[in-house]
mmCIF file of C-alpha atoms in Angstrom:
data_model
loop_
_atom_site.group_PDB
_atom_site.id
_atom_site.type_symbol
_atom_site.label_atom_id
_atom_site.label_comp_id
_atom_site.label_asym_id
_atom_site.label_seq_id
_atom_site.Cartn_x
_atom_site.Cartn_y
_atom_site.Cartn_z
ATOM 1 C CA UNK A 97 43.558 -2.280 8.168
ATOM 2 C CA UNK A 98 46.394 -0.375 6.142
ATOM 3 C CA UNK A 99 46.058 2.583 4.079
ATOM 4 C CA UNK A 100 45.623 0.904 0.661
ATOM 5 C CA UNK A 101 43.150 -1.814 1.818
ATOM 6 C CA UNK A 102 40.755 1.253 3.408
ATOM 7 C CA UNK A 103 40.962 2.864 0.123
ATOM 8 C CA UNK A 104 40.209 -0.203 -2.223
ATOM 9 C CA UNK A 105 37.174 -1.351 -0.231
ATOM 10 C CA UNK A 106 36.388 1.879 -0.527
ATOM 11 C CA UNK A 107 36.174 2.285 -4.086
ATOM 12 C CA UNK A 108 34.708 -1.853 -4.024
ATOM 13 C CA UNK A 109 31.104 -1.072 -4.900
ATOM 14 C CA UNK A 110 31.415 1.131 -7.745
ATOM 15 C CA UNK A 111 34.107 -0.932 -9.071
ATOM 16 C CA UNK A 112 31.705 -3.951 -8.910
ATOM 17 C CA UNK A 113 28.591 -1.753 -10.278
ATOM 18 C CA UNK A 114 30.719 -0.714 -13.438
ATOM 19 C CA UNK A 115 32.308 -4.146 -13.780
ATOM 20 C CA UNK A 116 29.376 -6.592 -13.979
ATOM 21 C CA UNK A 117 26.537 -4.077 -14.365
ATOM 22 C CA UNK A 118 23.000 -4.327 -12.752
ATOM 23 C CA UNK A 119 21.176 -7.491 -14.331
ATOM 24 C CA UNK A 120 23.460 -9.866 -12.661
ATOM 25 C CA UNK A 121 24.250 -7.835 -9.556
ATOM 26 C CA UNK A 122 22.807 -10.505 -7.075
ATOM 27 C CA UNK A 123 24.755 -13.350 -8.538
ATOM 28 C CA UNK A 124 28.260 -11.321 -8.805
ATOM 29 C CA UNK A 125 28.219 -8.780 -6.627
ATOM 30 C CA UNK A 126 28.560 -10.959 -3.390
ATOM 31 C CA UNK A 127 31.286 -13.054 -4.467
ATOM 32 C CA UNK A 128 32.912 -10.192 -6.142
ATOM 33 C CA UNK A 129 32.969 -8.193 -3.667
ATOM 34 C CA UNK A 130 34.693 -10.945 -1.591
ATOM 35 C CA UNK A 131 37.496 -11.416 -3.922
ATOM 36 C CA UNK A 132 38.033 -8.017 -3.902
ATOM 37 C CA UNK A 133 38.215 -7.804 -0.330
ATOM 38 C CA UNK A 134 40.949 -10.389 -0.801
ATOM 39 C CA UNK A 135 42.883 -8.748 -3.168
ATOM 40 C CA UNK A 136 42.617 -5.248 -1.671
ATOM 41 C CA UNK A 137 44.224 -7.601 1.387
ATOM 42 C CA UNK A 138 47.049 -8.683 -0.484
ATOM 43 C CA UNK A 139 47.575 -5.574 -1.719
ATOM 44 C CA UNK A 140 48.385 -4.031 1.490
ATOM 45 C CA UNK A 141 49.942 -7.090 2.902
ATOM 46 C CA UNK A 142 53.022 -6.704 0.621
ATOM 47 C CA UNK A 143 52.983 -2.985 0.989
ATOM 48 C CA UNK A 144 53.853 -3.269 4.747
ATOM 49 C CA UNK A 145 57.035 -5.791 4.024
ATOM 50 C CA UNK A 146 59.497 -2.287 3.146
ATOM 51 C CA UNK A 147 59.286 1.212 3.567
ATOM 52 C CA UNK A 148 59.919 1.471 -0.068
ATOM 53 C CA UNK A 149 56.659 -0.185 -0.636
ATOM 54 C CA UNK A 150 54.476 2.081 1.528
ATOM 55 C CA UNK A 151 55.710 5.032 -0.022
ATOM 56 C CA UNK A 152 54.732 3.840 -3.695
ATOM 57 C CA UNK A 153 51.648 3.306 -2.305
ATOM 58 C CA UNK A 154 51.255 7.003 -1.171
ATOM 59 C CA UNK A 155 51.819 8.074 -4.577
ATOM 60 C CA UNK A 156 48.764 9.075 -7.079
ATOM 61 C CA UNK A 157 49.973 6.890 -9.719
ATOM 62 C CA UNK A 158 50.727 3.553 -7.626
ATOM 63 C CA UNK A 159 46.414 4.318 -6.150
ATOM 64 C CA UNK A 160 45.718 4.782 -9.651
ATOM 65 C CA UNK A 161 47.836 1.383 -10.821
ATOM 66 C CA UNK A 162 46.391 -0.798 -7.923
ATOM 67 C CA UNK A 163 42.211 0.841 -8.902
ATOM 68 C CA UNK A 164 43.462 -0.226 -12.391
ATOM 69 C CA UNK A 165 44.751 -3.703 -11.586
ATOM 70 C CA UNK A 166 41.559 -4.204 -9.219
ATOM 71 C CA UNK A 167 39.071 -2.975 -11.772
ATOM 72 C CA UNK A 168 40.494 -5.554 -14.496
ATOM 73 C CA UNK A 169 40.360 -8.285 -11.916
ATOM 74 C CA UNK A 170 36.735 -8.194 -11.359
ATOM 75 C CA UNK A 171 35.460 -7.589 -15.193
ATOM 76 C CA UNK A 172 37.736 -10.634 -15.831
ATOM 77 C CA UNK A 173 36.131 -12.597 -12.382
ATOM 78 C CA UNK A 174 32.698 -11.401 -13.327
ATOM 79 C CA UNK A 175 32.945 -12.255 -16.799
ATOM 80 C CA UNK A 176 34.176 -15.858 -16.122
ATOM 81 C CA UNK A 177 31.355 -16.463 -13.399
ATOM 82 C CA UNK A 178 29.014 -15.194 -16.264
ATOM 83 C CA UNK A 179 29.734 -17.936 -18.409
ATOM 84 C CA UNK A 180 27.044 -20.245 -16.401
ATOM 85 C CA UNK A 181 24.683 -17.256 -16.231
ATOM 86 C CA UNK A 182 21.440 -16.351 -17.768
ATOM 87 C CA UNK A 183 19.230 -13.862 -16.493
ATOM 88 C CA UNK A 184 15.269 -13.398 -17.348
ATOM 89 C CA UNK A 185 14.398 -10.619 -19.397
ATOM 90 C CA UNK A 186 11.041 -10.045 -17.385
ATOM 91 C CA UNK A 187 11.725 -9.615 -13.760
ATOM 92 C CA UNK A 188 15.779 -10.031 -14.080
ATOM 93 C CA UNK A 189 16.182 -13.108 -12.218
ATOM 94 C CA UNK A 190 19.723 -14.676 -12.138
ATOM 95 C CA UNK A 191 19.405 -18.223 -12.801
ATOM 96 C CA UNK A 192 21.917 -21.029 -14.102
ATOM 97 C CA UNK A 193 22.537 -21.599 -17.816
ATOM 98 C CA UNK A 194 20.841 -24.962 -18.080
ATOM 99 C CA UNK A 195 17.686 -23.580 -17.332
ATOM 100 C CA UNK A 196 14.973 -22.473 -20.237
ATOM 101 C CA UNK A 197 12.297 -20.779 -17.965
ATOM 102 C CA UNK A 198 12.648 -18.553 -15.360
ATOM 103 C CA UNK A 199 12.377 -19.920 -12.093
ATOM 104 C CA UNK A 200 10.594 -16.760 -10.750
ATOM 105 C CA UNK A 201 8.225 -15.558 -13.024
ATOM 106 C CA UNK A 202 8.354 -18.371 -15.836
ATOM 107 C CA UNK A 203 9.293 -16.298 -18.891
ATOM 108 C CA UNK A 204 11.184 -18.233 -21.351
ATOM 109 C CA UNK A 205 15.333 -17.373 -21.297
ATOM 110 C CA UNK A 206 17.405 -16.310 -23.937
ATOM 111 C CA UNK A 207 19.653 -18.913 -25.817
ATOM 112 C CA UNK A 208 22.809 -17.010 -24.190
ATOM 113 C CA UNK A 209 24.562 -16.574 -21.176
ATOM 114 C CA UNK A 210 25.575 -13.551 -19.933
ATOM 115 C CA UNK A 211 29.064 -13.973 -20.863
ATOM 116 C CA UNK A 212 27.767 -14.821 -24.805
ATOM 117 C CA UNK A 213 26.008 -11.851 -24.551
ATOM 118 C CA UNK A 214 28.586 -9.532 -24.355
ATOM 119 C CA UNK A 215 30.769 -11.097 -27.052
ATOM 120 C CA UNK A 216 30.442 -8.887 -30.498
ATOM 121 C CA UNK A 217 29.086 -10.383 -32.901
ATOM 122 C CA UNK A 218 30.926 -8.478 -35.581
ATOM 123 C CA UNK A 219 34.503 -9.283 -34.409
ATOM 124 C CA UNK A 220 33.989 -11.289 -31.579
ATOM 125 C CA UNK A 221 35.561 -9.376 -28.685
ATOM 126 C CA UNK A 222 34.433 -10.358 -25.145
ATOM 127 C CA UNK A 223 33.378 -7.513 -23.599
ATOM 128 C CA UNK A 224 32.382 -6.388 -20.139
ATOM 129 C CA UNK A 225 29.362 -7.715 -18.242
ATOM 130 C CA UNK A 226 26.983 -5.669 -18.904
ATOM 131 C CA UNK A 227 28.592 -3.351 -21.991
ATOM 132 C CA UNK A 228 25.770 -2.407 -24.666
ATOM 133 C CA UNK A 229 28.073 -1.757 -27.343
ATOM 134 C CA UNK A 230 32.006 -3.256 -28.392
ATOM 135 C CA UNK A 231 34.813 -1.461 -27.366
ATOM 136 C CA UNK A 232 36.245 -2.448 -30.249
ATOM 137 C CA UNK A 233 33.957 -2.076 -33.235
ATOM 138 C CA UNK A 234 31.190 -0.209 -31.592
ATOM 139 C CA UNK A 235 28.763 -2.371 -32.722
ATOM 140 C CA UNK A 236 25.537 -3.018 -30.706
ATOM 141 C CA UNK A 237 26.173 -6.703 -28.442
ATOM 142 C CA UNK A 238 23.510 -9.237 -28.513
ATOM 143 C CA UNK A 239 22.456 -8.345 -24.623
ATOM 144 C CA UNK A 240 21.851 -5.136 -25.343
ATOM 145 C CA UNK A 241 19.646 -5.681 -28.278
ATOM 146 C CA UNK A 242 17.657 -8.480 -26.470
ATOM 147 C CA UNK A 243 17.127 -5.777 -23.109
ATOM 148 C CA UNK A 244 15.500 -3.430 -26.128
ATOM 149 C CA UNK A 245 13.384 -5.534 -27.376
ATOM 150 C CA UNK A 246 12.031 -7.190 -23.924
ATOM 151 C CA UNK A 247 11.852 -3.395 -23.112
ATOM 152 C CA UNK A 248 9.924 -2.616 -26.374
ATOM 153 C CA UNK A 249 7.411 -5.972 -26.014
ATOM 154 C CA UNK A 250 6.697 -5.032 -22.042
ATOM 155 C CA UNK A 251 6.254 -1.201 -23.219
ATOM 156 C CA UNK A 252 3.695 -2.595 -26.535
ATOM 157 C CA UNK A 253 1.718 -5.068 -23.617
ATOM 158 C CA UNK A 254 1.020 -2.177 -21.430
ATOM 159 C CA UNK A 255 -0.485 -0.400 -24.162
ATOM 160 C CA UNK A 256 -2.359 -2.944 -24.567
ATOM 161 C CA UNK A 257 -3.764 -3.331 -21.705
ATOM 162 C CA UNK A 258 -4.751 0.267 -21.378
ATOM 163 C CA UNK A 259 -6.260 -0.118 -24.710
ATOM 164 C CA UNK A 260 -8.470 -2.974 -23.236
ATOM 165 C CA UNK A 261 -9.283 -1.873 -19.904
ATOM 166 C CA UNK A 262 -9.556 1.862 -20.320
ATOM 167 C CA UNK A 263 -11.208 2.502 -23.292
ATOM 168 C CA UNK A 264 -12.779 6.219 -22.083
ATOM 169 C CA UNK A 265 -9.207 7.511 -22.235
ATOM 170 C CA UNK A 266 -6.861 8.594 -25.268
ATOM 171 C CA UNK A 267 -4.328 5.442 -25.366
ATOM 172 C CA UNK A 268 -0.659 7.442 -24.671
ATOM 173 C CA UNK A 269 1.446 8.307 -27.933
ATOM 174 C CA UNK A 270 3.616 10.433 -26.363
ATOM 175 C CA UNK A 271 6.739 8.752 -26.497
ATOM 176 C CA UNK A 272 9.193 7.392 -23.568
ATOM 177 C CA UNK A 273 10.466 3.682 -22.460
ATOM 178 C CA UNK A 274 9.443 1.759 -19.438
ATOM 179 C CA UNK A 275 5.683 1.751 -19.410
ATOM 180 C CA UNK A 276 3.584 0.759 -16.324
ATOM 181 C CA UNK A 277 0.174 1.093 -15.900
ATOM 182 C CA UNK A 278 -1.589 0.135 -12.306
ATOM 183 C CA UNK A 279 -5.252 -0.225 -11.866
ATOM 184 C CA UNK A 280 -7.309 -0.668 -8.643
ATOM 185 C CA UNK A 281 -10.806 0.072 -7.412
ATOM 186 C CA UNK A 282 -10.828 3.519 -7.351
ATOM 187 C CA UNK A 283 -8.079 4.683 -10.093
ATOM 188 C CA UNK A 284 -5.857 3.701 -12.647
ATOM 189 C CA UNK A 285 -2.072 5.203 -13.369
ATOM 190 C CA UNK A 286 0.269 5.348 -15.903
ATOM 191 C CA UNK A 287 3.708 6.372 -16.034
ATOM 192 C CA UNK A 288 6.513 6.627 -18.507
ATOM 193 C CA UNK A 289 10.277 7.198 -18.338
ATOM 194 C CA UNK A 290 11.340 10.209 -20.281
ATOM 195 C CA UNK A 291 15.060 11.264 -20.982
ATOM 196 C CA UNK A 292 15.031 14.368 -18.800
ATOM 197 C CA UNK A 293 12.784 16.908 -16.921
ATOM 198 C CA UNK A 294 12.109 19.315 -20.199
ATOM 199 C CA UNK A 295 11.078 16.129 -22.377
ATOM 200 C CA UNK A 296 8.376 15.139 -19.997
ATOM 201 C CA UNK A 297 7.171 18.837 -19.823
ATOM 202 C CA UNK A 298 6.818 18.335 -23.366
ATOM 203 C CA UNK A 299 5.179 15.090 -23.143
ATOM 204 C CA UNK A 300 2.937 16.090 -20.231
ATOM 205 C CA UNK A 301 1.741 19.108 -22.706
ATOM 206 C CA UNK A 302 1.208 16.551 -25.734
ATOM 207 C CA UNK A 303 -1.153 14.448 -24.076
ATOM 208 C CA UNK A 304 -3.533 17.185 -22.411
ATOM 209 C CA UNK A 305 -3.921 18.291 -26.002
ATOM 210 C CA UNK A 306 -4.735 14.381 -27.194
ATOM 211 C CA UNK A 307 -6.959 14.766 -24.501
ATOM 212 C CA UNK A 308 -8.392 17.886 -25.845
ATOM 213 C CA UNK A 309 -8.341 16.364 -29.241
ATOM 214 C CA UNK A 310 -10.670 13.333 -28.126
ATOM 215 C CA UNK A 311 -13.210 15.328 -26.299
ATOM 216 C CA UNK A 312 -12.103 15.773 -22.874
ATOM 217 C CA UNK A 313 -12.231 19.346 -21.608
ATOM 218 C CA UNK A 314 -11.725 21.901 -18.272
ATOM 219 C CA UNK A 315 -15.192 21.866 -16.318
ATOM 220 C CA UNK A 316 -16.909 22.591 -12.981
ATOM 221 C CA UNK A 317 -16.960 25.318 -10.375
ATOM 222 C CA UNK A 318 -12.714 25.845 -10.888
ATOM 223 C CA UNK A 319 -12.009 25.044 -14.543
ATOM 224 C CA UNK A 320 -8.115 24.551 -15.194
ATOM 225 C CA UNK A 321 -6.347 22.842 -17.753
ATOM 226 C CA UNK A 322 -4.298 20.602 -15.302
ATOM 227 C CA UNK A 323 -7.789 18.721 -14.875
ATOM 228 C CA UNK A 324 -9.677 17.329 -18.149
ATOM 229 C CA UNK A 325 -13.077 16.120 -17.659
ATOM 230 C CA UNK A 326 -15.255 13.731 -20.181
ATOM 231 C CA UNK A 327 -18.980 12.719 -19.886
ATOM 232 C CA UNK A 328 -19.731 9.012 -21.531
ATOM 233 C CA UNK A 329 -23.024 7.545 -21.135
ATOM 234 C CA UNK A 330 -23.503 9.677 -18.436
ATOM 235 C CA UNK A 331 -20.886 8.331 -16.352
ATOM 236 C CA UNK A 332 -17.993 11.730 -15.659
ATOM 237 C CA UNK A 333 -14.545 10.373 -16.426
ATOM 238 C CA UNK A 334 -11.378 13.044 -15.023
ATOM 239 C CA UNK A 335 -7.604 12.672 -15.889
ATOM 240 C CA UNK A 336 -5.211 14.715 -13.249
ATOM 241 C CA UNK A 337 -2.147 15.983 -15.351
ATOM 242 C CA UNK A 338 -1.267 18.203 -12.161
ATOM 243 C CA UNK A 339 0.589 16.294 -10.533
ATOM 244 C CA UNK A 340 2.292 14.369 -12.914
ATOM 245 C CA UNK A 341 5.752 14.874 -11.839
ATOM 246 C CA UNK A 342 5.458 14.969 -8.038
ATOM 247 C CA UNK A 343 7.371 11.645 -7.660
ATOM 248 C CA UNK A 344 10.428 12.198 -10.210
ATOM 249 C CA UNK A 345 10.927 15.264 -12.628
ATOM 250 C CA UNK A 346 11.840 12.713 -15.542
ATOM 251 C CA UNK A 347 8.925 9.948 -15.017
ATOM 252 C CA UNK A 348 5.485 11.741 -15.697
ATOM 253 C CA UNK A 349 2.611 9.596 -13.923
ATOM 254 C CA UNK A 350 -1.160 10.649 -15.243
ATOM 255 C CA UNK A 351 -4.074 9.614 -12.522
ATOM 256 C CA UNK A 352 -7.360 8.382 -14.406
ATOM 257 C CA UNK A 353 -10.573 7.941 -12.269
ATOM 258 C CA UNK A 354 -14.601 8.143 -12.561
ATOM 259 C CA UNK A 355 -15.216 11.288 -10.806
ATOM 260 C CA UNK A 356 -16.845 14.927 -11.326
ATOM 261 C CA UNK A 357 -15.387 18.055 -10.800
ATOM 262 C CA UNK A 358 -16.235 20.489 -7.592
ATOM 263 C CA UNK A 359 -19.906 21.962 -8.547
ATOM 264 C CA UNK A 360 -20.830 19.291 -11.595
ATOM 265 C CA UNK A 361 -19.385 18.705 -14.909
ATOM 266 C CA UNK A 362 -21.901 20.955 -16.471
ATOM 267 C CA UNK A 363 -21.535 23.825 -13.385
ATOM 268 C CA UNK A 364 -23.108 27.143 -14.485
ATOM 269 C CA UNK A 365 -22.051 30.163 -12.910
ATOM 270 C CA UNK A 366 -24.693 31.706 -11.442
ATOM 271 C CA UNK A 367 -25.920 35.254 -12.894
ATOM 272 C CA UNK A 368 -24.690 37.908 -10.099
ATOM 273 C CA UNK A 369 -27.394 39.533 -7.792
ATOM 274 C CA UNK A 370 -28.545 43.117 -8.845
ATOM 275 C CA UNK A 371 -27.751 45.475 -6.125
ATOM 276 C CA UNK A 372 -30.686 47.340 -3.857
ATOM 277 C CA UNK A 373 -30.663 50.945 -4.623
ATOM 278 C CA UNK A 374 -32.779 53.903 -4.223
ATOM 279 C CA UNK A 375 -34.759 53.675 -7.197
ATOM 280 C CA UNK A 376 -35.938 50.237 -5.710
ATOM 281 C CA UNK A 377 -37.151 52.032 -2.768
ATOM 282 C CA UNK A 378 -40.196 53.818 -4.709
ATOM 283 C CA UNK A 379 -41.155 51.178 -6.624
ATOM 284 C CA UNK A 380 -43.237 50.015 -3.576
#
């Protein structure tokens, strides 16, 4: 393996991540990364014919020509293989164009390919697989917008669902994208993606207080505000906001569950013992 070949498969899967983006990774990638492979071999094939040749290669701006030559090779290859693409906006299943459901999860497919989804629809550029805006006119490209609103519907149907199935709780208005909401036996979850670590401090902070707002309250032997407690018909109801970012600094994840705090939701301290002194003695 020559010097230019190492280097270009290399640089292979971030050239194919940036070229075809990640909703039709597992069509593209594969074959993408093949033709790649092939070109990268080409590539240093004809470098080894003259010595002239292997020097050029050396050279920053002959790496930075071949990256450049390789890069426009697989948007145009990924592009082209898009054309007979669609992809569910549900789970992201690749499927081919003459299909209208998905395959995997049955969610009905958009009208366009991949490929027609990244042509502008004010001046009709084709742009990358996988672009959210035109290079040309800046304009927003029909993928994109469909990805926001199958976002936006899966974001409204977990609401809800927490509006249906957990009732006792404050339904999150807190802001953030990419909702989910898990619910077992013992506990329920929620989480939301926020843009960084200091917007879901903010967000963690705005719901304890909805919390507040709706009744909910510190309680027990170790009152805190991390842990909100509510009584309804009897029946203690607790929402952890402690440990909301234990998993991942941007995606706050609140624990709901049917439990008391340590000592009893209505814990009274107990009134301290007097001490024994010697005016106790001759009261006897």
């Amino acid at each position: 393996m020559g010097f230019l070949d190492r280097a270009i498969k290399n640089g292979i899967s971030k050239g194919v991540s940036d070229a075809i983006g990640k909703a039709v990774k597992q069509v593209v990638e594969p074959r993408a990364t093949e033709y790649a492979n092939n070109v990268a071999k080409q590539f240093d094939e004809a470098t080894q014919q003259t010595q002239e040749a292997q020097q050029a290669v050396k050279s920053t701006s002959g790496m930075e020509g071949a990256f450049a030559n390789l890069q426009r090779s697989m948007e145009n290859y990924a592009t082209e293989m898009s054309k007979n693409v669609k992809v569910c906006p549900k789970c992201e299943t690749a499927t081919t164009s003459d299909k209208t459901f998905c395959p995997n999860c049955g969610e009905k497919l958009p009208e366009e390919t991949l490929a027609e989804g990244a042509v502008c629809p004010s001046c009709g550029k084709q742009n990358t697989i996988g672009t959210k805006f035109c290079q040309d006119c800046g304009a927003k490209l029909p993928f994109a917008i469909a990805e926001d609103k199958a976002a936006a519907e899966n974001d409204a149907a977990v609401l809800a669902k927490w509006a249906e199935t957990m009732p006792q709780y404050p339904v999150w208005n807190c802001g953030g994208k990419d909702f989910d909401l898990e619910i077992n036996d013992e506990y329920q979850r929620f989480s939301a993606r926020m843009e960084n670590n200091s917007s879901a401090l903010n967000a963690i902070d705005q719901y304890r207080e909805l919390l507040l707002q709706n009744g909910f309250r510190q309680a027990g032997e170790y009152p805190c505000k991390e842990h909100l407690y509510k009584k309804i018909d009897g029946v203690c109801y607790h929402v952890d906001t402690e440990h909301c970012l234990d998993g991942d600094d941007d995606f706050p994840s609140f624990a709901f569950e049917a439990a008391e705090p340590t000592g009893g939701f209505d814990y009274v301290k107990p009134e301290p013992q007097k001490g024994f002194g010697l005016k106790d003695i001759f009261k006897f």
